[in-house]
Amino acid sequence: MVFPTYESDQIISLLRGKRPVLPVVKEVIARTAREIGAKTFLDPFTGSGIVSRVARQLDLTVSANDCEPFACVSASVYLSLSREDLLEMFPAQGGVDAYYSFINLHGLYAFHSGKVEGEAYLSRLYAPEDPRHPQVGKERLYYTPENARFLDAVRTEVENSWMAGTMSSAERAVILSSILYQGSLRANVSGTFTSYHKKFYRSGKAVRSRIVDPVELLIPALTGKKHPPGRVYQEDAIGFCRRMSGDICFLDPPSSPQQYGSAYHLLNTLALWDDPLVDNAAESDGSLVDRGGIRQDWKERRSPFCSRKDAYGAFYSLLNAVDAPRLILTYPDNGMVHIDQILAMLKGKYRHVTLSVLPKEHRGGRQNRGKAPVEHLFIAGDSPSFYQSSADGLEKIGLVGEIEGLRKRIFKGGEKDLRGFTFIAGILTDAHPDYSDYVDYTEEELQKIAQTLRDEMIEDTSEALLHLLDHYKRSFDALSGNERVRLEKKAISLLRFLHGYEKEAFRAILTPMERFMSDNSELLSHRLTFSDQVEGLIHLDDRQGKHE
């Protein structure tokens, strides 16, 4: 089980997302930063923001940009704010946990009651009346009617609070980032919002659970304040590069004919909540003339990188606008511009250019059929790339990526002799190597670390949570205050994971959790929020259970 983290959780899936190649990209950024002593990072096409999150975790000050409103809203939260900032937010509503409990209950009321207080926009235009028997062609099927009502209700509530002055712009962005993620996750689409599936339910009682399950807004998983906050801009990428400079510039420009503004039009509607006009006219048989219902302002942000006629010129202007001693660029072999043309343009500007094929991380689930496009990685600069002097760099990345995932688990306990690692109570990693430090490890050392972590980890989330609480109790007197807080936060994280993704396991563990809090109240008295958050999750689950 992989637990939610800042770098990998709550990522909006977009065209050519970098998740499959993230371990390699992270290694490249880390090594580049180490080689040139980089402090600043430019990301003109931030998209989901996943690469900029990696850069921020590597202590680079990020300046990110995107022309799409939804991408900027999400990036402004994950790149500019920290966990510590969240603790000071929503004071008028009783704090961030109290507000999220309220807003989820507000949405669930609309979900179950069939009533929306305020603007019934999505449920009126983008969802059918009866999810079991939708009128294909006569209704848009982007969301189930229940989830459309949930999103309508919470989005209207947020906008009303902001307009009334009871919510700051930063607080509004935080809750909007949660709404955007769920709006992407629960959509009845495969990849983009240009089309939708013809039904929500498969044959018999089987359902597409990702689409049908109730929306639940999750507090953003942010990084700590020790990592520098960045800034986010919304403008044309070429213009952004012309006025910004940095130590490293990462380019991941659009490469397909699909314009992002039309592909993710409903996410922009959720971000703006501006009631865009949608043509709901019907043919004589009741079929919608405009089945997609795509808002038309995407044309104002049309990208030349998506046009075979304009892409080469846009690429040329972009590369000449970049002001950074080191450039990292990713691009597929089936893009609008040929790989050889990009290579020639880069060699015309930089003295040293390397080109590699990115190995993709293997992920679970059904494998894609057919030949997937190959992703290419360019590294350019006026000083030789580290890849020219480190031939084994890419060979270690698979092991490093595995270790980075494994170290976030709960372990059985006991002493572990692993270079660069220390553990709290033997079960949770405390100190660990930075990503850039792994370059000094041999492949044998990395294999030993990965094998030890594999052997020691606890797979089952419920078992891991109970194991953590047991060690917390037995090791309490030997733990520092910071170590106690770390274990408590991890316990809450595991419990939230169960609540969000494994409902039956969550309900099964409530009795031992309540017993632990009752028997060990003196240990938790210094951290009242621990008990408060557990009680809040139990209360929220009780309310949801009554409607099931």
JSON list of C-alpha atoms in Angstrom, two decimals, residues 237-379:
[
{"chain": "A", "resi": 237, "resn": "ALA", "atom": "CA", "xyz": [4.61, 30.46, -21.75]},
{"chain": "A", "resi": 238, "resn": "ILE", "atom": "CA", "xyz": [6.83, 32.34, -24.19]},
{"chain": "A", "resi": 239, "resn": "GLY", "atom": "CA", "xyz": [6.06, 35.66, -22.54]},
{"chain": "A", "resi": 240, "resn": "PHE", "atom": "CA", "xyz": [6.74, 34.10, -19.13]},
{"chain": "A", "resi": 241, "resn": "CYS", "atom": "CA", "xyz": [10.18, 32.92, -20.28]},
{"chain": "A", "resi": 242, "resn": "ARG", "atom": "CA", "xyz": [11.03, 36.31, -21.77]},
{"chain": "A", "resi": 243, "resn": "ARG", "atom": "CA", "xyz": [10.66, 38.07, -18.43]},
{"chain": "A", "resi": 244, "resn": "MET", "atom": "CA", "xyz": [11.81, 35.37, -16.01]},
{"chain": "A", "resi": 245, "resn": "SER", "atom": "CA", "xyz": [15.25, 33.89, -15.32]},
{"chain": "A", "resi": 246, "resn": "GLY", "atom": "CA", "xyz": [16.33, 30.93, -13.23]},
{"chain": "A", "resi": 247, "resn": "ASP", "atom": "CA", "xyz": [19.03, 28.33, -12.70]},
{"chain": "A", "resi": 248, "resn": "ILE", "atom": "CA", "xyz": [17.06, 25.41, -14.18]},
{"chain": "A", "resi": 249, "resn": "CYS", "atom": "CA", "xyz": [14.22, 25.63, -16.69]},
{"chain": "A", "resi": 250, "resn": "PHE", "atom": "CA", "xyz": [12.01, 22.58, -17.20]},
{"chain": "A", "resi": 251, "resn": "LEU", "atom": "CA", "xyz": [10.01, 22.49, -20.43]},
{"chain": "A", "resi": 252, "resn": "ASP", "atom": "CA", "xyz": [7.17, 20.08, -21.11]},
{"chain": "A", "resi": 253, "resn": "PRO", "atom": "CA", "xyz": [5.19, 21.84, -23.87]},
{"chain": "A", "resi": 254, "resn": "PRO", "atom": "CA", "xyz": [1.96, 20.50, -25.40]},
{"chain": "A", "resi": 255, "resn": "SER", "atom": "CA", "xyz": [2.66, 18.02, -28.16]},
{"chain": "A", "resi": 256, "resn": "SER", "atom": "CA", "xyz": [-0.74, 16.85, -29.48]},
{"chain": "A", "resi": 257, "resn": "PRO", "atom": "CA", "xyz": [-3.49, 18.63, -31.46]},
{"chain": "A", "resi": 258, "resn": "GLN", "atom": "CA", "xyz": [-5.73, 18.57, -28.37]},
{"chain": "A", "resi": 259, "resn": "GLN", "atom": "CA", "xyz": [-6.04, 22.01, -26.78]},
{"chain": "A", "resi": 260, "resn": "TYR", "atom": "CA", "xyz": [-5.96, 21.82, -22.98]},
{"chain": "A", "resi": 261, "resn": "GLY", "atom": "CA", "xyz": [-8.63, 24.50, -22.56]},
{"chain": "A", "resi": 262, "resn": "SER", "atom": "CA", "xyz": [-11.23, 22.40, -24.38]},
{"chain": "A", "resi": 263, "resn": "ALA", "atom": "CA", "xyz": [-9.92, 19.08, -23.05]},
{"chain": "A", "resi": 264, "resn": "TYR", "atom": "CA", "xyz": [-10.46, 20.18, -19.42]},
{"chain": "A", "resi": 265, "resn": "HIS", "atom": "CA", "xyz": [-13.24, 22.74, -19.86]},
{"chain": "A", "resi": 266, "resn": "LEU", "atom": "CA", "xyz": [-15.26, 21.59, -16.82]},
{"chain": "A", "resi": 267, "resn": "LEU", "atom": "CA", "xyz": [-12.24, 21.97, -14.54]},
{"chain": "A", "resi": 268, "resn": "ASN", "atom": "CA", "xyz": [-11.97, 25.58, -15.69]},
{"chain": "A", "resi": 269, "resn": "THR", "atom": "CA", "xyz": [-15.68, 26.01, -14.98]},
{"chain": "A", "resi": 270, "resn": "LEU", "atom": "CA", "xyz": [-15.17, 24.67, -11.45]},
{"chain": "A", "resi": 271, "resn": "ALA", "atom": "CA", "xyz": [-12.23, 27.02, -10.97]},
{"chain": "A", "resi": 272, "resn": "LEU", "atom": "CA", "xyz": [-14.01, 30.13, -12.31]},
{"chain": "A", "resi": 273, "resn": "TRP", "atom": "CA", "xyz": [-17.67, 29.29, -11.48]},
{"chain": "A", "resi": 274, "resn": "ASP", "atom": "CA", "xyz": [-18.69, 31.96, -13.96]},
{"chain": "A", "resi": 275, "resn": "ASP", "atom": "CA", "xyz": [-21.84, 30.34, -15.41]},
{"chain": "A", "resi": 276, "resn": "PRO", "atom": "CA", "xyz": [-20.60, 30.12, -19.02]},
{"chain": "A", "resi": 277, "resn": "LEU", "atom": "CA", "xyz": [-23.28, 29.89, -21.68]},
{"chain": "A", "resi": 278, "resn": "VAL", "atom": "CA", "xyz": [-23.87, 26.36, -22.99]},
{"chain": "A", "resi": 279, "resn": "ASP", "atom": "CA", "xyz": [-25.92, 25.58, -26.04]},
{"chain": "A", "resi": 280, "resn": "ASN", "atom": "CA", "xyz": [-28.68, 23.27, -24.84]},
{"chain": "A", "resi": 281, "resn": "ALA", "atom": "CA", "xyz": [-30.61, 23.27, -28.12]},
{"chain": "A", "resi": 282, "resn": "ALA", "atom": "CA", "xyz": [-31.95, 19.91, -29.27]},
{"chain": "A", "resi": 283, "resn": "GLU", "atom": "CA", "xyz": [-32.79, 18.28, -32.58]},
{"chain": "A", "resi": 284, "resn": "SER", "atom": "CA", "xyz": [-36.36, 17.18, -33.37]},
{"chain": "A", "resi": 285, "resn": "ASP", "atom": "CA", "xyz": [-35.68, 13.79, -31.76]},
{"chain": "A", "resi": 286, "resn": "GLY", "atom": "CA", "xyz": [-34.44, 15.41, -28.55]},
{"chain": "A", "resi": 287, "resn": "SER", "atom": "CA", "xyz": [-30.73, 14.85, -29.23]},
{"chain": "A", "resi": 288, "resn": "LEU", "atom": "CA", "xyz": [-28.45, 17.65, -28.09]},
{"chain": "A", "resi": 289, "resn": "VAL", "atom": "CA", "xyz": [-26.85, 19.68, -30.84]},
{"chain": "A", "resi": 290, "resn": "ASP", "atom": "CA", "xyz": [-23.83, 20.37, -28.63]},
{"chain": "A", "resi": 291, "resn": "ARG", "atom": "CA", "xyz": [-23.23, 17.07, -26.88]},
{"chain": "A", "resi": 292, "resn": "GLY", "atom": "CA", "xyz": [-19.93, 18.12, -25.34]},
{"chain": "A", "resi": 293, "resn": "GLY", "atom": "CA", "xyz": [-21.08, 21.40, -23.82]},
{"chain": "A", "resi": 294, "resn": "ILE", "atom": "CA", "xyz": [-17.55, 22.78, -24.09]},
{"chain": "A", "resi": 295, "resn": "ARG", "atom": "CA", "xyz": [-17.10, 26.38, -23.00]},
{"chain": "A", "resi": 296, "resn": "GLN", "atom": "CA", "xyz": [-15.77, 28.46, -25.87]},
{"chain": "A", "resi": 297, "resn": "ASP", "atom": "CA", "xyz": [-13.25, 30.75, -24.15]},
{"chain": "A", "resi": 298, "resn": "TRP", "atom": "CA", "xyz": [-10.57, 28.08, -24.65]},
{"chain": "A", "resi": 299, "resn": "LYS", "atom": "CA", "xyz": [-10.02, 29.67, -28.06]},
{"chain": "A", "resi": 300, "resn": "GLU", "atom": "CA", "xyz": [-8.63, 32.77, -26.34]},
{"chain": "A", "resi": 301, "resn": "ARG", "atom": "CA", "xyz": [-5.83, 30.60, -24.91]},
{"chain": "A", "resi": 302, "resn": "ARG", "atom": "CA", "xyz": [-5.23, 28.51, -28.03]},
{"chain": "A", "resi": 303, "resn": "SER", "atom": "CA", "xyz": [-1.67, 27.11, -27.91]},
{"chain": "A", "resi": 304, "resn": "PRO", "atom": "CA", "xyz": [0.51, 27.24, -31.05]},
{"chain": "A", "resi": 305, "resn": "PHE", "atom": "CA", "xyz": [2.34, 24.16, -29.72]},
{"chain": "A", "resi": 306, "resn": "CYS", "atom": "CA", "xyz": [-0.74, 22.10, -30.63]},
{"chain": "A", "resi": 307, "resn": "SER", "atom": "CA", "xyz": [-0.60, 23.07, -34.30]},
{"chain": "A", "resi": 308, "resn": "ARG", "atom": "CA", "xyz": [1.67, 21.41, -36.87]},
{"chain": "A", "resi": 309, "resn": "LYS", "atom": "CA", "xyz": [1.78, 24.69, -38.77]},
{"chain": "A", "resi": 310, "resn": "ASP", "atom": "CA", "xyz": [2.74, 26.84, -35.77]},
{"chain": "A", "resi": 311, "resn": "ALA", "atom": "CA", "xyz": [4.56, 24.48, -33.39]},
{"chain": "A", "resi": 312, "resn": "TYR", "atom": "CA", "xyz": [8.05, 24.79, -34.90]},
{"chain": "A", "resi": 313, "resn": "GLY", "atom": "CA", "xyz": [7.99, 28.60, -34.79]},
{"chain": "A", "resi": 314, "resn": "ALA", "atom": "CA", "xyz": [6.62, 28.54, -31.24]},
{"chain": "A", "resi": 315, "resn": "PHE", "atom": "CA", "xyz": [9.37, 26.13, -30.19]},
{"chain": "A", "resi": 316, "resn": "TYR", "atom": "CA", "xyz": [12.03, 28.36, -31.72]},
{"chain": "A", "resi": 317, "resn": "SER", "atom": "CA", "xyz": [10.68, 31.44, -29.95]},
{"chain": "A", "resi": 318, "resn": "LEU", "atom": "CA", "xyz": [10.36, 29.55, -26.66]},
{"chain": "A", "resi": 319, "resn": "LEU", "atom": "CA", "xyz": [13.93, 28.22, -26.64]},
{"chain": "A", "resi": 320, "resn": "ASN", "atom": "CA", "xyz": [15.32, 31.64, -27.50]},
{"chain": "A", "resi": 321, "resn": "ALA", "atom": "CA", "xyz": [13.28, 33.20, -24.67]},
{"chain": "A", "resi": 322, "resn": "VAL", "atom": "CA", "xyz": [14.59, 30.81, -21.97]},
{"chain": "A", "resi": 323, "resn": "ASP", "atom": "CA", "xyz": [17.09, 32.47, -19.63]},
{"chain": "A", "resi": 324, "resn": "ALA", "atom": "CA", "xyz": [18.66, 29.64, -17.63]},
{"chain": "A", "resi": 325, "resn": "PRO", "atom": "CA", "xyz": [22.12, 28.01, -17.65]},
{"chain": "A", "resi": 326, "resn": "ARG", "atom": "CA", "xyz": [20.56, 24.54, -17.65]},
{"chain": "A", "resi": 327, "resn": "LEU", "atom": "CA", "xyz": [17.49, 23.42, -19.58]},
{"chain": "A", "resi": 328, "resn": "ILE", "atom": "CA", "xyz": [15.63, 20.12, -19.17]},
{"chain": "A", "resi": 329, "resn": "LEU", "atom": "CA", "xyz": [13.01, 19.27, -21.79]},
{"chain": "A", "resi": 330, "resn": "THR", "atom": "CA", "xyz": [10.68, 16.29, -22.29]},
{"chain": "A", "resi": 331, "resn": "TYR", "atom": "CA", "xyz": [8.88, 15.53, -25.54]},
{"chain": "A", "resi": 332, "resn": "PRO", "atom": "CA", "xyz": [7.35, 12.45, -27.21]},
{"chain": "A", "resi": 333, "resn": "ASP", "atom": "CA", "xyz": [8.43, 11.02, -30.53]},
{"chain": "A", "resi": 334, "resn": "ASN", "atom": "CA", "xyz": [4.96, 11.57, -32.03]},
{"chain": "A", "resi": 335, "resn": "GLY", "atom": "CA", "xyz": [4.70, 15.28, -31.20]},
{"chain": "A", "resi": 336, "resn": "MET", "atom": "CA", "xyz": [4.05, 18.28, -33.46]},
{"chain": "A", "resi": 337, "resn": "VAL", "atom": "CA", "xyz": [7.80, 18.93, -33.80]},
{"chain": "A", "resi": 338, "resn": "HIS", "atom": "CA", "xyz": [10.29, 16.25, -34.84]},
{"chain": "A", "resi": 339, "resn": "ILE", "atom": "CA", "xyz": [12.89, 15.20, -32.28]},
{"chain": "A", "resi": 340, "resn": "ASP", "atom": "CA", "xyz": [15.75, 16.00, -34.69]},
{"chain": "A", "resi": 341, "resn": "GLN", "atom": "CA", "xyz": [14.42, 19.53, -35.14]},
{"chain": "A", "resi": 342, "resn": "ILE", "atom": "CA", "xyz": [14.34, 20.10, -31.37]},
{"chain": "A", "resi": 343, "resn": "LEU", "atom": "CA", "xyz": [17.87, 18.73, -31.06]},
{"chain": "A", "resi": 344, "resn": "ALA", "atom": "CA", "xyz": [19.10, 21.08, -33.78]},
{"chain": "A", "resi": 345, "resn": "MET", "atom": "CA", "xyz": [17.47, 24.11, -32.13]},
{"chain": "A", "resi": 346, "resn": "LEU", "atom": "CA", "xyz": [19.00, 23.25, -28.75]},
{"chain": "A", "resi": 347, "resn": "LYS", "atom": "CA", "xyz": [22.48, 22.77, -30.26]},
{"chain": "A", "resi": 348, "resn": "GLY", "atom": "CA", "xyz": [22.14, 26.18, -31.85]},
{"chain": "A", "resi": 349, "resn": "LYS", "atom": "CA", "xyz": [21.82, 27.77, -28.40]},
{"chain": "A", "resi": 350, "resn": "TYR", "atom": "CA", "xyz": [23.74, 25.52, -25.96]},
{"chain": "A", "resi": 351, "resn": "ARG", "atom": "CA", "xyz": [27.27, 24.10, -26.24]},
{"chain": "A", "resi": 352, "resn": "HIS", "atom": "CA", "xyz": [26.33, 20.76, -24.66]},
{"chain": "A", "resi": 353, "resn": "VAL", "atom": "CA", "xyz": [23.13, 18.82, -25.37]},
{"chain": "A", "resi": 354, "resn": "THR", "atom": "CA", "xyz": [22.32, 15.22, -24.43]},
{"chain": "A", "resi": 355, "resn": "LEU", "atom": "CA", "xyz": [19.32, 13.19, -25.57]},
{"chain": "A", "resi": 356, "resn": "SER", "atom": "CA", "xyz": [17.98, 10.11, -23.75]},
{"chain": "A", "resi": 357, "resn": "VAL", "atom": "CA", "xyz": [14.90, 7.93, -23.93]},
{"chain": "A", "resi": 358, "resn": "LEU", "atom": "CA", "xyz": [12.99, 7.99, -20.64]},
{"chain": "A", "resi": 359, "resn": "PRO", "atom": "CA", "xyz": [12.37, 4.61, -18.99]},
{"chain": "A", "resi": 360, "resn": "LYS", "atom": "CA", "xyz": [8.79, 4.60, -17.69]},
{"chain": "A", "resi": 361, "resn": "GLU", "atom": "CA", "xyz": [7.89, 3.46, -14.19]},
{"chain": "A", "resi": 362, "resn": "HIS", "atom": "CA", "xyz": [5.83, 0.26, -14.23]},
{"chain": "A", "resi": 363, "resn": "ARG", "atom": "CA", "xyz": [2.44, 0.80, -12.58]},
{"chain": "A", "resi": 364, "resn": "GLY", "atom": "CA", "xyz": [-0.41, -1.50, -11.63]},
{"chain": "A", "resi": 365, "resn": "GLY", "atom": "CA", "xyz": [-3.61, -1.91, -13.57]},
{"chain": "A", "resi": 366, "resn": "ARG", "atom": "CA", "xyz": [-4.36, -2.90, -17.10]},
{"chain": "A", "resi": 367, "resn": "GLN", "atom": "CA", "xyz": [-1.48, -2.34, -19.51]},
{"chain": "A", "resi": 368, "resn": "ASN", "atom": "CA", "xyz": [-2.01, -0.08, -22.50]},
{"chain": "A", "resi": 369, "resn": "ARG", "atom": "CA", "xyz": [-2.57, -1.94, -25.72]},
{"chain": "A", "resi": 370, "resn": "GLY", "atom": "CA", "xyz": [-0.47, -1.15, -28.74]},
{"chain": "A", "resi": 371, "resn": "LYS", "atom": "CA", "xyz": [2.72, 0.86, -28.96]},
{"chain": "A", "resi": 372, "resn": "ALA", "atom": "CA", "xyz": [2.90, 3.75, -26.50]},
{"chain": "A", "resi": 373, "resn": "PRO", "atom": "CA", "xyz": [4.72, 6.92, -27.60]},
{"chain": "A", "resi": 374, "resn": "VAL", "atom": "CA", "xyz": [8.35, 7.13, -26.52]},
{"chain": "A", "resi": 375, "resn": "GLU", "atom": "CA", "xyz": [9.22, 10.05, -24.24]},
{"chain": "A", "resi": 376, "resn": "HIS", "atom": "CA", "xyz": [12.54, 11.80, -24.90]},
{"chain": "A", "resi": 377, "resn": "LEU", "atom": "CA", "xyz": [14.62, 13.75, -22.40]},
{"chain": "A", "resi": 378, "resn": "PHE", "atom": "CA", "xyz": [16.89, 16.62, -23.48]},
{"chain": "A", "resi": 379, "resn": "ILE", "atom": "CA", "xyz": [19.44, 18.18, -21.14]}
]
